[in-house]
PDB file of C-alpha atoms in Angstrom:
ATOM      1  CA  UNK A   5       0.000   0.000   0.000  1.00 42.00           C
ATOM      2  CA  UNK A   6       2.568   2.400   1.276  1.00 38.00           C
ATOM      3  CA  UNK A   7       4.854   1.729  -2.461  1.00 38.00           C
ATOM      4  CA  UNK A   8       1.450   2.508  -4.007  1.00 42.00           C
ATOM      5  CA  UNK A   9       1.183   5.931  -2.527  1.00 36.00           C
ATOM      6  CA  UNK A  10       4.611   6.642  -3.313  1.00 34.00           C
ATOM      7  CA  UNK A  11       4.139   5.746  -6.998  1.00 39.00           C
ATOM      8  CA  UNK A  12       1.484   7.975  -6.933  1.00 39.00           C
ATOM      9  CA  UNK A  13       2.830  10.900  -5.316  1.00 38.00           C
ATOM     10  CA  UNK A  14       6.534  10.559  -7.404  1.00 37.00           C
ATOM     11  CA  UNK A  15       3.977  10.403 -10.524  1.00 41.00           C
ATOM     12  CA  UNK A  16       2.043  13.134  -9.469  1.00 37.00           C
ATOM     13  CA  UNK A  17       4.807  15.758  -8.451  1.00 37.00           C
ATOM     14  CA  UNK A  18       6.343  14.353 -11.888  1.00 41.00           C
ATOM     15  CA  UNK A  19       3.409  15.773 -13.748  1.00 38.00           C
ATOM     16  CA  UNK A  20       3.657  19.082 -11.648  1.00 40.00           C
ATOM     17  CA  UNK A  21       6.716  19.981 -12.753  1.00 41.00           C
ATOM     18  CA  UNK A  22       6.965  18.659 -16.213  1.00 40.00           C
ATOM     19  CA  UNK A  23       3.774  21.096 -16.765  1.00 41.00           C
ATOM     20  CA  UNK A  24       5.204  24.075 -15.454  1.00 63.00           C
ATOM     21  CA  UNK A  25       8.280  24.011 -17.716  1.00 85.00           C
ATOM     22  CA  UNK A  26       8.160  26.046 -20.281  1.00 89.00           C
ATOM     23  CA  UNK A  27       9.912  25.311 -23.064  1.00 91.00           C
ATOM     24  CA  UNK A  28      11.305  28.205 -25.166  1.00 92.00           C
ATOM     25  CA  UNK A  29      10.340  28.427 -28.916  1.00 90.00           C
ATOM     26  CA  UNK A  30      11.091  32.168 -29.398  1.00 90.00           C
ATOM     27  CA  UNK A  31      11.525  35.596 -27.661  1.00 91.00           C
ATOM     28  CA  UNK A  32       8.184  36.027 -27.287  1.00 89.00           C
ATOM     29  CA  UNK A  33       6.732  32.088 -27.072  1.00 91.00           C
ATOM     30  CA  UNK A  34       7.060  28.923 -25.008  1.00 92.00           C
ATOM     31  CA  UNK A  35       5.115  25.642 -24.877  1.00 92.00           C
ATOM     32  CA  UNK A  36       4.415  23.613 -22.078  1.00 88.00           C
ATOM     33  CA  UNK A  37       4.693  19.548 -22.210  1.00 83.00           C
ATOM     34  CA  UNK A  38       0.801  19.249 -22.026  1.00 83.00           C
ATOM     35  CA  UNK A  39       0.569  20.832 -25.717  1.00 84.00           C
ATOM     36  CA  UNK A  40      -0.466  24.613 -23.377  1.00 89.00           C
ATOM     37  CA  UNK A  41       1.311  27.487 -24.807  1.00 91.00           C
ATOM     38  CA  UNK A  42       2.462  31.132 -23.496  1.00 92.00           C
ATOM     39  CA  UNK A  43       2.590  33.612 -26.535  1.00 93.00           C
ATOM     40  CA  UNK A  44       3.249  37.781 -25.566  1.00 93.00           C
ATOM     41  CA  UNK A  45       3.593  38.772 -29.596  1.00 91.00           C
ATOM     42  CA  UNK A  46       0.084  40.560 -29.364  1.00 91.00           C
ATOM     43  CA  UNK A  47       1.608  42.506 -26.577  1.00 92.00           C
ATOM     44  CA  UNK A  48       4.611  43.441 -28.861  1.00 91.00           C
ATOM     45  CA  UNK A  49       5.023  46.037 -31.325  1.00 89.00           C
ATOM     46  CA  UNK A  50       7.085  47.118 -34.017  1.00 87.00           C
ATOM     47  CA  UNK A  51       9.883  49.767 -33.961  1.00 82.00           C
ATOM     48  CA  UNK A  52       8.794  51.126 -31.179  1.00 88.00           C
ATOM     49  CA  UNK A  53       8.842  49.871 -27.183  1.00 93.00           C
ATOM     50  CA  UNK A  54       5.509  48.251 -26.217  1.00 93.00           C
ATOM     51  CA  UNK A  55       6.634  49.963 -22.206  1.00 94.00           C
ATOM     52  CA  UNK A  56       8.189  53.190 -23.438  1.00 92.00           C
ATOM     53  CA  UNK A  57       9.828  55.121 -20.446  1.00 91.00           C
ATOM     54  CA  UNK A  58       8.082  53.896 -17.516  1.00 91.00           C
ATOM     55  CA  UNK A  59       9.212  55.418 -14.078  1.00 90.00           C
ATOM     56  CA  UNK A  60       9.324  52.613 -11.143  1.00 88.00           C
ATOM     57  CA  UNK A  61       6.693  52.981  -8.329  1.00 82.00           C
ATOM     58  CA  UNK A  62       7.582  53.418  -4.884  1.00 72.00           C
ATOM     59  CA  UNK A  63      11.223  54.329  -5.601  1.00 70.00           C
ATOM     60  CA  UNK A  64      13.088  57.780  -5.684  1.00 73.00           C
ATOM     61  CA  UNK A  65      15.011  56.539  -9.042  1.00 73.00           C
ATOM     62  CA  UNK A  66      14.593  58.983 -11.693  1.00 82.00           C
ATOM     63  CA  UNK A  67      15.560  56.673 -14.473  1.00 89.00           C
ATOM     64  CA  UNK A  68      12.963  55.432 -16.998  1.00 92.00           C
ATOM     65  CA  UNK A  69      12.768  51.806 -18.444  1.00 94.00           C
ATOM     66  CA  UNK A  70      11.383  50.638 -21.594  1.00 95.00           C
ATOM     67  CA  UNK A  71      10.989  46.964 -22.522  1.00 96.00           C
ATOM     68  CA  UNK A  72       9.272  45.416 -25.492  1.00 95.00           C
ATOM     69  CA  UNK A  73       8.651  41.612 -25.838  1.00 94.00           C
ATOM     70  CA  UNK A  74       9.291  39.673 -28.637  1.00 91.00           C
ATOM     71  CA  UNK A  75      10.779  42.408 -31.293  1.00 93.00           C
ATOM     72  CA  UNK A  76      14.062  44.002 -31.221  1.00 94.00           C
ATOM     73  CA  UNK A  77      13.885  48.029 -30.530  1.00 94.00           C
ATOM     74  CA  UNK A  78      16.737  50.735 -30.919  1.00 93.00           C
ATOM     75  CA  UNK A  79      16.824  53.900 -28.975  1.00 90.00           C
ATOM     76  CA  UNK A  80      14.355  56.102 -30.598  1.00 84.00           C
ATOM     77  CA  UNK A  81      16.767  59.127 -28.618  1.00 83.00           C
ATOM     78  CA  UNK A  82      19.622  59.987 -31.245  1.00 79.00           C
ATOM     79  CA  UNK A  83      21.073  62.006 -28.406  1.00 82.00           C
ATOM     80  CA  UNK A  84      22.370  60.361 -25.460  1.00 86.00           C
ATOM     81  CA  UNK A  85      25.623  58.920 -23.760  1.00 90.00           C
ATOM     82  CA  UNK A  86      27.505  55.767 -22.576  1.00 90.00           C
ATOM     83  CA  UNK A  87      28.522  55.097 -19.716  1.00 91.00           C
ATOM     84  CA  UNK A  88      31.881  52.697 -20.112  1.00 91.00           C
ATOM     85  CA  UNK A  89      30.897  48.966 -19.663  1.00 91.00           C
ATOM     86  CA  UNK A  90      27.409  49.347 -20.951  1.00 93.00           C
ATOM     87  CA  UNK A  91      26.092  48.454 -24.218  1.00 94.00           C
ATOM     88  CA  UNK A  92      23.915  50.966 -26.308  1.00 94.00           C
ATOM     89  CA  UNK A  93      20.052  50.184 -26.674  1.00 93.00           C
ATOM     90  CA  UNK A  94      20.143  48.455 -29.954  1.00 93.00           C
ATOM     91  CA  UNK A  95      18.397  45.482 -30.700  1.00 94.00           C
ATOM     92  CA  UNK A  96      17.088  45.407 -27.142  1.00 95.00           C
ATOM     93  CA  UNK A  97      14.506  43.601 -25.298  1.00 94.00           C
ATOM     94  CA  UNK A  98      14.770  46.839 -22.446  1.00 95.00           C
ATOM     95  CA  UNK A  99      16.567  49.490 -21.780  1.00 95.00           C
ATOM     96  CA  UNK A 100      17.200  52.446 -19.372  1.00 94.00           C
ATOM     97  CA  UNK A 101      17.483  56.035 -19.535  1.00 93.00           C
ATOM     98  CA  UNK A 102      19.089  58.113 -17.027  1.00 90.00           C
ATOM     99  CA  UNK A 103      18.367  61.967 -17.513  1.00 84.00           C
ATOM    100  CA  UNK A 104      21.495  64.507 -17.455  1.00 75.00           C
ATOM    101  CA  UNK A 105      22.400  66.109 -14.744  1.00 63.00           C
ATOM    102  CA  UNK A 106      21.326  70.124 -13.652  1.00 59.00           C
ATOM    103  CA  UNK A 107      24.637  70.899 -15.878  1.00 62.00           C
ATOM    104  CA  UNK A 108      23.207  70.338 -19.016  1.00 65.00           C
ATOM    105  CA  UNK A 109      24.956  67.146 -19.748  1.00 78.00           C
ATOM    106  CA  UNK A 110      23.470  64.178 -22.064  1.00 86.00           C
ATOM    107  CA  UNK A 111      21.037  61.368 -20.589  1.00 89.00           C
ATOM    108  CA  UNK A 112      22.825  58.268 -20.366  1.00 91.00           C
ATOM    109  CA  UNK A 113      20.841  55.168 -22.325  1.00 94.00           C
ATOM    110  CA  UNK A 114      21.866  51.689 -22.234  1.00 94.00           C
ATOM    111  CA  UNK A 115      20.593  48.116 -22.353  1.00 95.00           C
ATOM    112  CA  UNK A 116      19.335  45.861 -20.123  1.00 95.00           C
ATOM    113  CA  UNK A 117      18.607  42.960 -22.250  1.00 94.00           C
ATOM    114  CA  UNK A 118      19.461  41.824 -25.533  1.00 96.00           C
ATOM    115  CA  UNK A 119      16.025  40.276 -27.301  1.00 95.00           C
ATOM    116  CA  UNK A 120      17.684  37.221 -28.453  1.00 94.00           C
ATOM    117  CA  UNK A 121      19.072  36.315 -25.746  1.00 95.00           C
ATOM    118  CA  UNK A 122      15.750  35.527 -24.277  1.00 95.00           C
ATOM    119  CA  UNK A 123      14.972  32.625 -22.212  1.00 94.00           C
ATOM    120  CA  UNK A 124      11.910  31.087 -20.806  1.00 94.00           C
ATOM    121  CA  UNK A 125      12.694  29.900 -17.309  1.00 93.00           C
ATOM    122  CA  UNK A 126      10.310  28.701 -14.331  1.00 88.00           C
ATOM    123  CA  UNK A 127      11.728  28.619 -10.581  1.00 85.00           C
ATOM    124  CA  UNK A 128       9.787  28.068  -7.779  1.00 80.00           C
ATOM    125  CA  UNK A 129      10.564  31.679  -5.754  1.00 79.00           C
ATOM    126  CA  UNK A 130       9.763  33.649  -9.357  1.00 79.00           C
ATOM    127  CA  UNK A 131       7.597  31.596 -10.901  1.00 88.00           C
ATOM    128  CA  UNK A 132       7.488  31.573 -14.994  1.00 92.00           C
ATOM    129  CA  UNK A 133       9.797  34.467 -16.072  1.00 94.00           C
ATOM    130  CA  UNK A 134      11.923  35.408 -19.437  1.00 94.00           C
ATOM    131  CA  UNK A 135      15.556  36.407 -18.731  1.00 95.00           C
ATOM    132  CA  UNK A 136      17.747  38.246 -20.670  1.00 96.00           C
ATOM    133  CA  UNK A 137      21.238  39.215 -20.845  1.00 96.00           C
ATOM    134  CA  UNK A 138      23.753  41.766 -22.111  1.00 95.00           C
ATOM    135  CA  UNK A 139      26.601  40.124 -23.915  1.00 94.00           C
ATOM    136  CA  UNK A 140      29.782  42.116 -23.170  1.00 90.00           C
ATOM    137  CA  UNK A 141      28.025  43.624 -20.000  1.00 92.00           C
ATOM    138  CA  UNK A 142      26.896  42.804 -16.936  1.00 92.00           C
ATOM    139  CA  UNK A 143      23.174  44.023 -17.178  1.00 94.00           C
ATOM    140  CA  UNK A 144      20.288  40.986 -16.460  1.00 95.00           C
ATOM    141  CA  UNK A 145      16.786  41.374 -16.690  1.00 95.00           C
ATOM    142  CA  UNK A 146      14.080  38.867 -15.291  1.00 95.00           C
ATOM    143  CA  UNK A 147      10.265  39.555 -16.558  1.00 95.00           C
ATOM    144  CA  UNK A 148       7.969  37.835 -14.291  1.00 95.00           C
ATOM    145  CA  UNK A 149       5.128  37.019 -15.771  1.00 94.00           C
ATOM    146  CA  UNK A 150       1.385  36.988 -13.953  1.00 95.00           C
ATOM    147  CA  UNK A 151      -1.575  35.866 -15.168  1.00 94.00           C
ATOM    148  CA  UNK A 152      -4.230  38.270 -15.176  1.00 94.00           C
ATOM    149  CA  UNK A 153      -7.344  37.161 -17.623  1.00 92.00           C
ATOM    150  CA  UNK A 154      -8.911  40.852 -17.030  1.00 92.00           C
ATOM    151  CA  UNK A 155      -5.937  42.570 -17.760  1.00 93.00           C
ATOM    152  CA  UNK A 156      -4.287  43.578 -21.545  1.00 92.00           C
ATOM    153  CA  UNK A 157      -0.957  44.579 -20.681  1.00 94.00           C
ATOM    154  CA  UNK A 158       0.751  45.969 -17.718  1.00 95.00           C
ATOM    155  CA  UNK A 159       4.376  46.615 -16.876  1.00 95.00           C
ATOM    156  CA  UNK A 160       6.056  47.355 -13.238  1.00 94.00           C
ATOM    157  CA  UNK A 161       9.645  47.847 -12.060  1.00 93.00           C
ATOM    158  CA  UNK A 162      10.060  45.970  -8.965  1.00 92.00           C
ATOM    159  CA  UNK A 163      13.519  46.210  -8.673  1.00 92.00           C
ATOM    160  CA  UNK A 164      15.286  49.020 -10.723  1.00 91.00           C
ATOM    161  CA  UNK A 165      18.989  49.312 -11.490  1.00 91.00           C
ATOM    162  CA  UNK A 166      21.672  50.614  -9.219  1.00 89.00           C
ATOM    163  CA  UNK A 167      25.369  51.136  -9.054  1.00 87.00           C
ATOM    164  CA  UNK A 168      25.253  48.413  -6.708  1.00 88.00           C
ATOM    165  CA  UNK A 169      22.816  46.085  -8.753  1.00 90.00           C
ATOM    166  CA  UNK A 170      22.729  45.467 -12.081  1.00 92.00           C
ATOM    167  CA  UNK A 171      19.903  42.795 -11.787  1.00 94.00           C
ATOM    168  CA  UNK A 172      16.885  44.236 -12.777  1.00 94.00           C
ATOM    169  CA  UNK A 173      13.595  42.893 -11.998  1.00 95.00           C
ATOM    170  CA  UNK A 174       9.995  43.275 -13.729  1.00 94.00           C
ATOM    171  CA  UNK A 175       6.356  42.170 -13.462  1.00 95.00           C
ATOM    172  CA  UNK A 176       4.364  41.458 -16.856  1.00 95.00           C
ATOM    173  CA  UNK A 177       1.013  41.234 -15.973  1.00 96.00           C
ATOM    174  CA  UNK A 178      -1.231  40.045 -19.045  1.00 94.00           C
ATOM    175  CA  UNK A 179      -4.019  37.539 -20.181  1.00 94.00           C
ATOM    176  CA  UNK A 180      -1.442  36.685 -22.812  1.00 93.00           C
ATOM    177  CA  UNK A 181       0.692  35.386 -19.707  1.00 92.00           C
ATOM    178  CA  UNK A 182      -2.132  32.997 -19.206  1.00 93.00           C
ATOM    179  CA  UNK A 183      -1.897  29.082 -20.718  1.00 91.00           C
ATOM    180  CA  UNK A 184      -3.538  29.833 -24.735  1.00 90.00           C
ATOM    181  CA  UNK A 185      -4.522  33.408 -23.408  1.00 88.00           C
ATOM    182  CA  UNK A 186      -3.401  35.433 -26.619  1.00 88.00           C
ATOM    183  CA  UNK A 187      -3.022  33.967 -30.629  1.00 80.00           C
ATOM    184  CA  UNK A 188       0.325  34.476 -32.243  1.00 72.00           C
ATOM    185  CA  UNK A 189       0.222  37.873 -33.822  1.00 65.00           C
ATOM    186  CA  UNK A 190       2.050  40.976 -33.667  1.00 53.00           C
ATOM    187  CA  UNK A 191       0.885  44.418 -33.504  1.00 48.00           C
ATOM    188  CA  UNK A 192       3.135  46.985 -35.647  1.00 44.00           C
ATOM    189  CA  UNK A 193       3.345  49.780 -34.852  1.00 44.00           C
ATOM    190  CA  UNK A 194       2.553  53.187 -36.829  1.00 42.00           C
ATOM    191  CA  UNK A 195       4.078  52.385 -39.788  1.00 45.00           C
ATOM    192  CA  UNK A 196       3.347  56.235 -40.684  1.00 50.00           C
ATOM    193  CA  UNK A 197       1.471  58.097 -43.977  1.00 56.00           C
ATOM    194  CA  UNK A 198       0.931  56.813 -46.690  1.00 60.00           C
ATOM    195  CA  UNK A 199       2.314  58.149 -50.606  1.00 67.00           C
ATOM    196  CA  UNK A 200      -1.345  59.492 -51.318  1.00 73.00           C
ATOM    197  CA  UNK A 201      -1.297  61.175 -47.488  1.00 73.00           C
ATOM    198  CA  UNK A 202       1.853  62.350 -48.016  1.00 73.00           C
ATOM    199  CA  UNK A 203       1.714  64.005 -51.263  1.00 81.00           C
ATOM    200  CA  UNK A 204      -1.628  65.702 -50.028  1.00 84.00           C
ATOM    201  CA  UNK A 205       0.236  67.149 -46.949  1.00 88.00           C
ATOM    202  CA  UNK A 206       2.837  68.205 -49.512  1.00 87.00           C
ATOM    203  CA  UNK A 207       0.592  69.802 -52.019  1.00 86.00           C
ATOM    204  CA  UNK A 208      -1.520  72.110 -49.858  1.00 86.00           C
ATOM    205  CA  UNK A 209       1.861  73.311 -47.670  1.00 91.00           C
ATOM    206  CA  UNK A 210       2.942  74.195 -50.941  1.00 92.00           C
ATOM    207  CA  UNK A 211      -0.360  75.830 -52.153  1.00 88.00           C
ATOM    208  CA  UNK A 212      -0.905  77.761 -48.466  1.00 89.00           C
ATOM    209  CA  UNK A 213       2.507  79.258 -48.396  1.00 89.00           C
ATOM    210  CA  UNK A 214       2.287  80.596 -52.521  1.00 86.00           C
ATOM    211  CA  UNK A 215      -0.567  82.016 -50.501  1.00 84.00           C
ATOM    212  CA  UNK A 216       0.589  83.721 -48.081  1.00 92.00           C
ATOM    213  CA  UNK A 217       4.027  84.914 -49.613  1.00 90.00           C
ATOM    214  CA  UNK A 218       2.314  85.839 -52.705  1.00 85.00           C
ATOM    215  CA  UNK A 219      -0.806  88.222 -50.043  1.00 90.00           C
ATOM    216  CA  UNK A 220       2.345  89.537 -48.200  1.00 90.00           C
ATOM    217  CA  UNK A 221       4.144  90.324 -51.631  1.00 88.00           C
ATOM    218  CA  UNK A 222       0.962  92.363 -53.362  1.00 88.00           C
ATOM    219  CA  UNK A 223       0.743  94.192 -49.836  1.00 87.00           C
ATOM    220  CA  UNK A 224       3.904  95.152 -50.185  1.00 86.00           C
ATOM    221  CA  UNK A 225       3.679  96.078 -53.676  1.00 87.00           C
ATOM    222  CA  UNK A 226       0.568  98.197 -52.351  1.00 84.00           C
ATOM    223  CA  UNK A 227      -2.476  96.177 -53.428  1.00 84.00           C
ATOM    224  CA  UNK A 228      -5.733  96.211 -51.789  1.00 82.00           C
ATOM    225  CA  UNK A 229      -8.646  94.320 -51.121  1.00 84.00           C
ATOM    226  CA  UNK A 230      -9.614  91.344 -53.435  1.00 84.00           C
ATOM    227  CA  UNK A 231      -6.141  92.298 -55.500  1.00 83.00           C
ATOM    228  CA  UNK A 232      -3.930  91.224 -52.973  1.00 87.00           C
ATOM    229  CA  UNK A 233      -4.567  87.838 -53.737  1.00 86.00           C
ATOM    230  CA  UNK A 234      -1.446  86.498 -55.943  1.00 87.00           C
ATOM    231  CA  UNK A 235      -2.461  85.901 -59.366  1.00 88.00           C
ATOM    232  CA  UNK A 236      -5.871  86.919 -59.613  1.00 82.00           C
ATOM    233  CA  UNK A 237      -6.100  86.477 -63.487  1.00 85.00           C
ATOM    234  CA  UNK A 238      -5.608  83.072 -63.318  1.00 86.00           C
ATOM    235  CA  UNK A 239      -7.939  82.353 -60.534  1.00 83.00           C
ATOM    236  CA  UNK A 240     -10.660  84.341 -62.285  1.00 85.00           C
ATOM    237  CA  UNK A 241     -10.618  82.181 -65.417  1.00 85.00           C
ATOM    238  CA  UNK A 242      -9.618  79.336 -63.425  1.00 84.00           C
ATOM    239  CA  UNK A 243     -13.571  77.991 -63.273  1.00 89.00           C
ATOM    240  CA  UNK A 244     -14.286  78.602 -66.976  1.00 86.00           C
ATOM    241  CA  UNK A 245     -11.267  76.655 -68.061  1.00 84.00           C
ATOM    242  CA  UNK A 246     -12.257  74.066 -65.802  1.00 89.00           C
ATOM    243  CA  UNK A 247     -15.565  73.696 -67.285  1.00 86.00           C
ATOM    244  CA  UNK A 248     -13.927  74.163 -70.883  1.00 84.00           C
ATOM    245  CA  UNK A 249     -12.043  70.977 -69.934  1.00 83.00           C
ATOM    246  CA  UNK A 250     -14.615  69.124 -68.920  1.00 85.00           C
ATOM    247  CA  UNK A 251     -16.859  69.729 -71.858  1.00 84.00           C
ATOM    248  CA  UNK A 252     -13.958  68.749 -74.274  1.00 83.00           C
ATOM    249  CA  UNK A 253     -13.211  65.662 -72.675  1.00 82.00           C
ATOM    250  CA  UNK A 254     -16.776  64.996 -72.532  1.00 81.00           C
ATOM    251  CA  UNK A 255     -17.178  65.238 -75.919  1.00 79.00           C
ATOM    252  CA  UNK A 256     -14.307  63.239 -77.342  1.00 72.00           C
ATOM    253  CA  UNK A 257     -15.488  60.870 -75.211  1.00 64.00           C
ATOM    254  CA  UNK A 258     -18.906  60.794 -76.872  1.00 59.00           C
ATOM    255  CA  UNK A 259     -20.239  58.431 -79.101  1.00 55.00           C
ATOM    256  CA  UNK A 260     -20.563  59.518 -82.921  1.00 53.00           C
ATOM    257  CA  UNK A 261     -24.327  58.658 -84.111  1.00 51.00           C
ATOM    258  CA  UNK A 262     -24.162  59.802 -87.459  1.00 52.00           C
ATOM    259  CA  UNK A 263     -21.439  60.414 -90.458  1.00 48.00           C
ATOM    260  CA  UNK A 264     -20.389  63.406 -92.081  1.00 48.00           C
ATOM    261  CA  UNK A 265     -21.759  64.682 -95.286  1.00 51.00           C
ATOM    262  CA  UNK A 266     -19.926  63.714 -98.046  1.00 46.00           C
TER     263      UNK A 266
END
């Protein structure tokens, strides 16, 4: 009786564990021995940081992290320094921003995590977690990961960076982080105008300022009222030659009914 209940308890705690490994397929996904899945690429996005800048609660740090799951993100601040033995925020999963000192000086930016170095990792104390790592520095980053069905996205610093720790800790808490919570997908970002949006933008900053430096010019010049509009000719006969168009095209376009005397 007594090897029975062991069997059954070593079998049982076997299928505990086994379960709660996750096995790492990519940056952003890991599958579970029982066929369940964790996938954070709807939580991701594209050239920009998912978490951009986001100051830790409860601590008098001033410095602001950014983290992004999944896809790689560069610094989208051209202007900032490095501090010697970090790495720059390129091709990161997070980094940090320190702003400059009262002097004027740059903010210092830097890494905490490359994206591929990603790993999917379960321990009993942190539970299931991603860790990252700087190659060539000594910057690591754990994301917890919570469960939250009710809850999209949210990020939290629980244990910042220091001089004296570069071990930095966050919480993910998401439905994705749930067992098949979220579909594989990911969300670009902005990818910005289009050609059409663009050339419309283009077109009436071109036609507003002709305005305005052409008014300012005939004021100059000494015009008044309706005549200080630039080119007034034009804009007079503008409509008729519109309609002149359209009648000519209109009747090329026409179908002949009948032939020409001969």
């Amino acid at each position: 009786m007594f090897l029975k209940i062991l069997c059954f308890f070593i079998s049982f705690v076997g299928t505990a564990v086994s379960l709660s490994i996750c096995v790492t397929q990519t940056p952003c996904r890991c599958v579970k021995e029982g066929g369940n899945f964790i996938d954070l690429s709807s939580i991701a996005s594209e050239g920009i940081p998912r978490f951009y800048e986001v100051v830790p609660e409860n601590y008098t740090d001033v410095s602001l992290y950014s983290y992004n799951p999944c896809v790689p993100f560069d610094s989208p601040d051209k202007f900032s320094s490095l501090n010697p033995g970090n790495v720059a925020c390129a091709n990161a999963a997070a980094c940090v921003r320190t702003p400059g000192g009262f002097d004027g000086g740059l903010p210092e930016e830097h890494a905490l995590g490359l994206q591929a170095t990603a790993v999917f990792e379960s321990e009993d104390d942190v539970g299931l977690h991603i860790k990252y790592t700087v190659p060539g520095a000594n910057q690591k980053l754990t994301v917890k990961l919570v469960c939250n069905e009710s809850i999209s996205y949210h990020l939290s610093i629980d244990i910042p960076e220091t001089k004296l720790n570069l071990n930095v800790n966050m919480t993910l808490t998401s439905k994705c982080a749930c067992d098949n919570g979220c579909p594989s997908s990911i969300q670009p970002a902005s990818g910005g105008l289009s050609t059409g949006s663009k050339l419309l933008i283009a077109f009436f900053t071109i036609t507003l300022a002709y305005f305005i430096v052409g008014i300012v010019w005939n004021l100059f010049n000494g015009a008044q009222g309706i005549e200080i509009v630039p080119n007034l000719d034009f804009w007079n006969e503008l409509p008729k030659l519109i309609v002149e168009g359209v009648s000519f095209a209109c009747t090329c376009c026409g179908k002949r009914t009948a032939y020409g005397e001969v």
